[in-house]
Short mmCIF file of C-alpha atoms in Angstrom, two decimals:
data_model
loop_
_atom_site.label_atom_id
_atom_site.label_comp_id
_atom_site.label_asym_id
_atom_site.label_seq_id
_atom_site.Cartn_x
_atom_site.Cartn_y
_atom_site.Cartn_z
CA MET A 1 24.82 122.65 119.83
CA ILE A 2 22.36 122.39 117.14
CA LYS A 3 23.85 120.33 113.95
CA LYS A 4 24.00 122.92 111.68
CA LEU A 5 21.94 120.74 109.00
CA ASN A 6 19.59 121.65 106.60
CA LYS A 7 16.87 119.01 107.94
CA THR A 8 17.07 120.38 111.93
CA TYR A 9 16.34 123.67 110.90
CA ASN A 10 13.45 123.05 109.08
CA GLU A 11 12.23 121.11 111.83
CA LEU A 12 12.99 123.55 114.65
CA ASP A 13 10.92 126.52 112.37
CA ARG A 14 8.44 124.04 111.25
CA MET A 15 8.29 123.82 115.92
CA TYR A 16 8.45 127.38 116.26
CA TYR A 17 7.13 129.59 113.22
CA LEU A 18 4.32 130.80 112.70
CA GLN A 19 3.45 128.59 109.73
CA THR A 20 2.49 130.90 106.93
CA PHE A 21 5.14 130.58 104.60
CA LYS A 22 5.95 127.41 102.57
CA ARG A 23 9.70 126.97 102.65
CA TYR A 24 11.64 125.29 100.57
CA PRO A 25 13.87 123.11 103.07
CA LEU A 26 17.42 125.08 103.34
CA THR A 27 18.60 127.73 105.55
CA PHE A 28 21.35 129.98 104.33
CA ASP A 29 24.94 130.80 106.33
CA HIS A 30 26.25 133.52 104.64
CA GLY A 31 26.68 135.19 101.01
CA LYS A 32 28.48 137.02 99.12
CA GLY A 33 27.81 138.60 95.99
CA SER A 34 25.01 136.44 93.41
CA HIS A 35 26.41 133.40 95.40
CA ILE A 36 24.86 131.98 98.43
CA TRP A 37 25.57 128.82 100.42
CA ASP A 38 23.88 127.31 102.96
CA VAL A 39 24.77 125.68 106.39
CA GLU A 40 25.63 122.60 104.97
CA GLY A 41 28.42 124.11 102.56
CA ASN A 42 25.83 124.02 99.51
CA GLU A 43 26.50 126.54 97.00
CA TYR A 44 23.94 128.25 94.80
CA ILE A 45 23.31 131.19 92.32
CA ASP A 46 20.96 133.57 93.45
CA MET A 47 18.40 134.52 90.40
CA LEU A 48 15.35 135.59 93.21
CA GLY A 49 17.42 138.39 94.90
CA GLY A 50 15.43 138.18 98.33
CA ILE A 51 12.46 138.66 95.94
CA ALA A 52 14.03 141.60 94.43
CA VAL A 53 15.63 143.31 97.26
CA ASN A 54 19.51 142.61 96.83
CA SER A 55 20.26 144.29 93.62
CA VAL A 56 23.95 144.99 95.14
CA GLY A 57 24.14 141.76 95.98
CA HIS A 58 25.08 139.76 99.22
CA SER A 59 27.19 141.71 101.65
CA HIS A 60 29.01 144.37 99.01
CA PRO A 61 31.63 145.79 101.01
CA THR A 62 30.30 149.76 100.35
CA VAL A 63 27.47 149.01 102.29
CA VAL A 64 28.36 146.20 104.91
CA LYS A 65 31.21 149.03 105.79
CA ALA A 66 28.48 151.55 105.81
CA ILE A 67 26.25 149.58 108.55
CA GLN A 68 29.26 148.68 110.83
CA ASN A 69 30.22 152.01 111.01
CA GLN A 70 26.44 153.81 111.22
CA ALA A 71 26.43 150.79 114.00
CA ALA A 72 28.82 151.54 115.97
CA LYS A 73 27.74 155.16 116.35
CA LEU A 74 23.77 155.18 116.36
CA ILE A 75 21.22 153.27 115.09
CA HIS A 76 17.63 154.39 116.29
CA ILE A 77 16.63 157.92 117.60
CA SER A 78 12.92 158.44 116.65
CA ASN A 79 11.43 160.69 114.24
CA PHE A 80 11.24 163.46 116.85
CA TYR A 81 14.47 164.57 116.28
CA LEU A 82 16.71 164.91 113.04
CA SER A 83 19.48 162.19 112.05
CA GLU A 84 21.92 163.06 109.04
CA PRO A 85 21.56 159.97 107.36
CA GLN A 86 18.00 160.45 107.15
CA VAL A 87 17.79 163.61 105.73
CA MET A 88 20.78 163.67 103.43
CA LEU A 89 18.76 159.66 101.63
CA SER A 90 15.36 162.32 101.81
CA LYS A 91 17.16 165.22 99.27
CA LYS A 92 18.28 162.06 97.44
CA LEU A 93 15.55 160.17 96.51
CA VAL A 94 13.52 163.59 95.70
CA GLU A 95 16.62 164.58 93.34
CA LEU A 96 16.06 160.79 92.29
CA SER A 97 12.94 160.65 91.59
CA GLY A 98 11.62 164.68 90.66
CA LEU A 99 8.91 164.06 93.18
CA ASP A 100 8.87 167.25 96.06
CA ARG A 101 8.49 164.55 100.04
CA VAL A 102 9.24 161.75 101.19
CA PHE A 103 8.17 159.58 104.07
CA PHE A 104 10.36 156.73 105.45
CA ALA A 105 8.12 153.39 106.31
CA ASN A 106 9.60 150.15 107.83
CA SER A 107 8.00 148.30 104.31
CA GLY A 108 6.33 147.82 101.21
CA ALA A 109 3.03 147.62 103.00
CA GLU A 110 3.77 150.14 105.17
CA SER A 111 4.23 152.71 102.46
CA VAL A 112 1.52 151.74 100.32
CA GLU A 113 -0.71 152.14 103.25
CA GLY A 114 1.06 155.56 104.50
CA ALA A 115 0.15 156.07 99.92
CA ILE A 116 -3.52 155.66 100.30
CA LYS A 117 -4.28 158.06 103.91
CA ILE A 118 -2.17 160.63 101.71
CA ALA A 119 -4.00 160.22 99.33
CA ARG A 120 -7.18 160.17 100.88
CA LYS A 121 -6.43 163.22 103.04
CA TYR A 122 -5.72 165.58 99.51
CA ALA A 123 -9.06 163.74 98.16
CA HIS A 124 -11.29 164.63 101.00
CA SER A 125 -9.35 168.11 101.08
CA ILE A 126 -10.78 168.65 97.39
CA GLY A 127 -14.46 167.77 98.02
CA ARG A 128 -14.20 163.91 97.10
CA GLY A 129 -14.82 160.38 98.24
CA GLY A 130 -12.11 157.91 99.38
CA ASN A 131 -12.28 155.01 97.34
CA ILE A 132 -9.37 153.30 95.38
CA ILE A 133 -9.09 151.95 92.77
CA SER A 134 -6.01 149.24 91.95
CA PHE A 135 -6.06 146.17 88.68
CA GLU A 136 -5.94 142.92 88.90
CA ASN A 137 -3.73 140.22 89.20
CA SER A 138 -1.78 143.35 91.43
CA PHE A 139 -0.15 142.88 94.49
CA HIS A 140 0.56 145.35 97.28
CA GLY A 141 1.24 143.90 100.19
CA ARG A 142 -0.19 141.73 103.07
CA THR A 143 -1.68 144.21 105.29
CA LEU A 144 -5.53 144.77 105.77
CA ALA A 145 -5.66 147.67 103.67
CA THR A 146 -3.18 145.95 100.77
CA ILE A 147 -5.32 142.53 100.69
CA ALA A 148 -7.82 144.79 99.93
CA SER A 149 -6.58 146.02 97.27
CA GLY A 150 -5.21 142.90 96.26
CA LYS A 151 -6.31 139.29 95.39
CA LYS A 152 -9.26 138.03 96.14
CA ALA A 153 -7.23 135.04 97.34
CA TYR A 154 -5.40 136.71 100.19
CA GLN A 155 -8.95 138.17 101.51
CA LYS A 156 -10.10 134.93 102.19
CA GLY A 157 -10.66 134.09 105.81
CA PHE A 158 -9.98 138.41 107.10
CA GLU A 159 -13.23 139.23 106.39
CA PRO A 160 -14.86 142.78 106.97
CA ILE A 161 -12.22 143.43 104.40
CA PRO A 162 -12.02 147.29 104.51
CA GLN A 163 -14.97 149.25 103.06
CA GLY A 164 -13.56 151.35 99.37
CA PHE A 165 -11.58 149.47 97.19
CA LEU A 166 -12.79 147.88 94.42
CA GLN A 167 -10.93 146.45 90.89
CA VAL A 168 -10.73 146.63 87.67
CA SER A 169 -9.07 144.87 84.32
CA PHE A 170 -5.40 146.50 83.96
CA ASN A 171 -4.93 148.64 80.70
CA ASP A 172 -7.90 148.97 80.39
CA MET A 173 -9.27 152.41 80.34
CA GLU A 174 -12.60 152.41 79.48
CA ALA A 175 -13.04 149.67 82.66
CA VAL A 176 -11.42 152.67 84.47
CA LYS A 177 -13.94 155.18 83.55
CA LYS A 178 -16.27 152.85 84.25
CA ALA A 179 -15.54 152.54 87.84
CA THR A 180 -15.00 155.60 88.43
CA ASP A 181 -16.78 158.51 90.35
CA ASN A 182 -16.30 161.52 93.02
CA ASN A 183 -15.74 158.93 95.22
CA THR A 184 -12.68 158.01 93.93
CA ALA A 185 -9.91 159.26 95.70
CA ALA A 186 -6.87 157.21 93.86
CA ILE A 187 -6.02 154.70 91.37
CA ILE A 188 -2.75 152.59 92.59
CA ILE A 189 -1.08 150.64 89.36
CA GLU A 190 2.57 148.77 89.47
CA PRO A 191 3.71 150.11 86.15
CA ILE A 192 5.60 146.46 85.87
CA GLN A 193 3.13 143.78 87.86
CA GLY A 194 5.40 141.27 89.75
CA GLU A 195 3.59 138.76 91.88
CA GLY A 196 0.92 139.31 89.28
CA GLY A 197 3.30 137.21 86.99
CA ILE A 198 5.76 140.39 85.43
CA ASN A 199 3.25 142.03 83.34
CA VAL A 200 4.45 145.71 81.63
CA ALA A 201 1.32 148.49 81.45
CA ASP A 202 1.57 149.82 78.29
CA LYS A 203 2.49 153.22 77.70
CA THR A 204 -0.68 154.65 75.60
CA PHE A 205 -3.13 153.08 78.86
CA LEU A 206 -0.49 154.99 81.59
CA LYS A 207 -0.21 158.24 79.84
CA ALA A 208 -4.41 158.26 79.39
CA LEU A 209 -4.69 157.53 82.80
CA ARG A 210 -2.25 160.32 83.43
CA THR A 211 -4.75 162.62 81.50
CA PHE A 212 -7.75 161.29 82.80
CA CYS A 213 -6.53 161.69 86.21
CA ASP A 214 -5.91 164.74 85.73
CA GLU A 215 -9.30 165.83 84.08
CA GLN A 216 -10.74 163.88 87.11
CA GLN A 217 -9.02 165.48 90.65
CA ILE A 218 -7.84 161.21 91.38
CA VAL A 219 -4.28 160.78 92.92
CA LEU A 220 -2.03 158.61 91.09
CA ILE A 221 -0.15 156.21 92.54
CA PHE A 222 2.74 153.85 91.31
CA ASP A 223 3.65 151.13 92.71
CA GLU A 224 7.41 150.58 92.47
CA ILE A 225 8.01 148.87 94.98
CA GLN A 226 9.42 146.00 93.21
CA CYS A 227 9.86 147.79 89.59
CA GLY A 228 11.88 150.33 91.30
CA VAL A 229 15.73 151.65 92.50
CA GLY A 230 17.32 149.87 89.31
CA ARG A 231 15.44 146.96 88.95
CA THR A 232 14.03 147.54 85.02
CA GLY A 233 16.82 149.60 83.22
CA LYS A 234 15.74 152.77 84.42
CA MET A 235 16.18 154.12 88.26
CA PHE A 236 12.70 154.41 88.20
CA ALA A 237 10.25 152.39 85.61
CA LYS A 238 8.14 155.28 85.01
CA GLU A 239 10.71 156.39 83.12
CA HIS A 240 9.81 153.71 80.83
CA PHE A 241 6.81 155.34 80.14
CA ASP A 242 7.59 158.86 80.79
CA VAL A 243 4.37 159.35 83.13
CA GLU A 244 4.57 161.47 86.32
CA PRO A 245 2.33 159.85 89.10
CA ASP A 246 1.70 161.99 92.06
CA ILE A 247 2.81 159.25 94.75
CA MET A 248 5.63 156.40 94.05
CA THR A 249 5.65 153.90 97.04
CA LEU A 250 9.53 153.14 97.17
CA ALA A 251 11.10 149.44 99.25
CA LYS A 252 12.73 146.02 98.72
CA ALA A 253 16.57 147.23 96.47
CA LEU A 254 16.04 150.62 98.53
CA GLY A 255 17.68 149.16 101.61
CA GLY A 256 20.25 146.86 99.62
CA GLY A 257 18.62 144.20 102.00
CA VAL A 258 17.90 146.22 105.51
CA PRO A 259 13.88 146.89 105.79
CA ILE A 260 12.84 150.38 104.31
CA GLY A 261 9.93 151.62 102.58
CA SER A 262 9.31 155.54 101.20
CA ILE A 263 6.37 157.15 99.92
CA LEU A 264 7.36 160.19 97.20
CA SER A 265 4.16 162.50 96.56
CA ASN A 266 4.04 165.53 94.49
CA GLU A 267 3.59 168.89 96.60
CA LYS A 268 0.13 169.03 95.52
CA VAL A 269 -0.89 165.84 97.36
CA SER A 270 1.57 166.18 100.20
CA SER A 271 -0.20 169.64 100.99
CA ALA A 272 -3.20 167.88 102.58
CA ILE A 273 -1.25 166.46 105.43
CA ASP A 274 -0.89 167.70 108.49
CA PHE A 275 1.37 167.22 111.57
CA GLY A 276 0.28 163.81 113.48
CA ASP A 277 -1.26 162.40 110.64
CA HIS A 278 0.65 159.95 109.94
CA GLY A 279 3.97 159.13 111.50
CA THR A 280 6.45 155.72 112.42
CA THR A 281 8.92 155.04 115.06
CA PHE A 282 11.39 152.74 113.29
CA GLY A 283 10.69 154.39 109.74
CA GLY A 284 13.92 156.24 108.62
CA ASN A 285 16.57 155.45 111.59
CA PRO A 286 19.96 156.41 110.92
CA LEU A 287 21.21 152.68 110.42
CA VAL A 288 18.50 152.11 107.35
CA CYS A 289 18.92 155.09 105.95
CA THR A 290 23.46 154.79 105.60
CA ALA A 291 22.43 151.47 103.88
CA SER A 292 20.50 152.64 101.55
CA LEU A 293 22.15 155.48 100.27
CA ALA A 294 24.80 152.92 100.35
CA THR A 295 23.70 150.86 98.46
CA LEU A 296 22.22 154.01 95.76
CA GLU A 297 25.83 154.64 96.48
CA VAL A 298 26.79 151.21 94.42
CA ILE A 299 23.71 151.97 91.81
CA GLU A 300 25.34 154.94 90.50
CA THR A 301 28.90 154.69 91.02
CA GLU A 302 28.93 150.69 89.48
CA ASN A 303 26.51 151.80 86.24
CA LEU A 304 23.87 148.78 87.85
CA VAL A 305 21.18 150.59 86.27
CA GLN A 306 22.48 149.93 82.77
CA GLN A 307 23.76 146.71 83.53
CA ALA A 308 19.85 145.63 84.31
CA GLU A 309 18.96 147.14 81.11
CA GLU A 310 21.58 145.25 79.11
CA LYS A 311 21.71 141.97 80.70
CA GLY A 312 18.46 141.74 80.80
CA ASN A 313 18.51 141.96 76.80
CA TRP A 314 21.09 139.49 76.99
CA ILE A 315 19.43 137.23 79.26
CA LYS A 316 15.96 137.37 76.98
CA ALA A 317 17.17 136.14 73.50
CA GLU A 318 19.27 133.28 75.37
CA ILE A 319 16.20 132.46 76.71
CA SER A 320 14.19 133.19 73.32
CA ALA A 321 17.11 131.14 71.36
CA MET A 322 16.45 127.99 72.94
CA LYS A 323 13.32 128.16 71.17
CA ASN A 324 11.01 126.06 73.31
CA PRO A 325 7.91 124.82 72.43
CA ASP A 326 6.92 125.49 76.42
CA ILE A 327 7.99 128.99 76.55
CA LYS A 328 4.74 131.18 75.60
CA GLU A 329 5.99 134.43 76.03
CA ILE A 330 9.35 136.23 77.87
CA ARG A 331 8.19 139.59 79.67
CA GLY A 332 9.76 142.19 81.25
CA LYS A 333 12.64 145.28 81.75
CA GLY A 334 15.77 145.20 82.73
CA LEU A 335 16.03 142.45 85.57
CA MET A 336 12.77 141.78 86.42
CA ILE A 337 12.01 138.98 83.59
CA GLY A 338 8.91 137.01 83.54
CA ILE A 339 9.07 133.31 81.46
CA GLU A 340 5.49 131.76 80.89
CA PHE A 341 5.26 128.49 80.67
CA ASN A 342 2.84 125.98 79.24
CA PHE A 343 2.60 124.47 82.59
CA ASP A 344 2.98 125.18 85.91
CA THR A 345 6.21 126.42 86.92
CA LYS A 346 6.80 125.21 90.98
CA PRO A 347 8.35 121.42 89.79
CA LEU A 348 11.38 123.35 87.75
CA VAL A 349 12.28 125.87 90.31
CA LEU A 350 12.24 123.14 92.06
CA LYS A 351 14.57 121.36 89.62
CA MET A 352 16.63 124.11 89.30
CA LEU A 353 17.29 124.37 93.03
CA GLU A 354 18.23 120.57 93.12
CA ASN A 355 20.82 122.34 90.52
CA GLY A 356 21.87 125.52 92.28
CA VAL A 357 19.79 128.27 91.26
CA LEU A 358 17.19 130.06 93.49
CA ALA A 359 14.55 131.54 91.34
CA ASN A 360 10.25 131.76 91.91
CA ALA A 361 7.11 130.46 90.33
CA THR A 362 4.59 133.21 90.47
CA ALA A 363 1.53 133.79 88.54
CA GLU A 364 0.92 129.82 88.48
CA ASN A 365 2.99 129.23 85.18
CA VAL A 366 5.38 132.29 85.52
CA LEU A 367 9.28 131.73 85.87
CA ARG A 368 10.52 134.74 88.02
CA LEU A 369 13.61 136.18 87.36
CA VAL A 370 14.58 138.76 89.52
CA PRO A 371 18.64 138.92 90.55
CA PRO A 372 21.27 140.89 91.79
CA LEU A 373 22.29 143.49 89.31
CA ASN A 374 25.78 142.68 89.06
CA ILE A 375 25.30 139.71 88.54
CA SER A 376 28.12 138.45 85.92
CA TYR A 377 27.77 137.23 83.13
CA GLU A 378 29.20 134.08 83.71
CA ASP A 379 27.31 133.57 86.19
CA LEU A 380 24.04 134.18 84.04
CA GLU A 381 24.87 132.01 80.80
CA LYS A 382 25.53 129.07 83.95
CA VAL A 383 21.67 129.89 84.66
CA ILE A 384 20.95 129.35 81.34
CA GLU A 385 22.51 126.04 80.71
CA ILE A 386 20.94 124.92 84.39
CA LEU A 387 17.66 125.88 83.52
CA LYS A 388 17.76 124.01 79.41
CA LYS A 389 19.42 121.07 81.91
CA SER A 390 16.13 121.73 83.96
CA LEU A 391 13.52 121.90 81.44
CA ASN A 392 15.43 118.62 79.75
CA GLU A 393 14.67 116.65 83.41
CA LEU A 394 11.32 117.55 83.61
CA LYS A 395 10.88 116.23 79.90
CA ASP A 396 12.51 113.08 80.84
CA ASN A 397 10.42 112.41 84.15
CA ASP A 398 7.56 113.21 82.18
#
């Protein structure tokens, strides 16, 4: 019998699991709403949300019931056949997004890989090459093609890296133009960079990028894996910029915690895809599509998009009112918030963890907050107090 202790599970993890995650030595047992408990019964407020996944909180009754009912009915069939949940989720996402077609995958990285394939197939159909332009500080996944479009640090040791990928400066239209030629198939961008430090694209830049892509017949891909599905105070971040991509990728919050990704595309690029050009075994099976439909239902019926905007504004105002001299900038939209400090934020995250709040350090000196969209103001007030307390404790330890 294994003792239910964080230390015990941590030791077993280090013995058996591939050591690719530098984990905190906590083993979580159950969650409810924006609260989560470890195996020793310690309670935490979740401001990380599984990295922007648990948008409706832990164990939301609507999502739990939908999953339970579907699991008792039909879990998986393969994409040789139709299922009602997949058909209805396809219809729902097309209607919400304004795009024309959808394909389901199992993760964000798979969605980006599929988006690249669609873009290249379309580009080749009109006589263009297959190069993909991405942006500095971007993150699109951990597969070979997605690290080829991301940071150099993630490519080290995995050479040869797939060819046909190049990067330019974020929000720099001149750099885009210089990097583009007839071999350019697509440009992929996160409207709000997540792992890169919660960097928001300039509206004028995205509009200029859309115009340029139209003129050059280049496919424009929006990676909304982290910023989509209500996170930023709009159902999709593209709505902040009044810019329509040719392809949009989703994952993370789409399934309320179950693994699902999707590629949404307009008819122009979708028409280049023939039978057999792409596929998946598990993607869009009845169970995950049911979970996604239930998650979207909660987001809509509980007005979580509006709540994300209002709570995000409240958090930013409270943090700004702290007037902490170590804070350089507060960035983001809705409940996708990055607070840039003039020091490495990993010790701050550890101190907040000690004080009962889960958060995340990204881009070295940015504190990332991406909580459930239905987190209460009472919990948010506690988080602000714990942030203040943690900052003071760090200062006292200097």
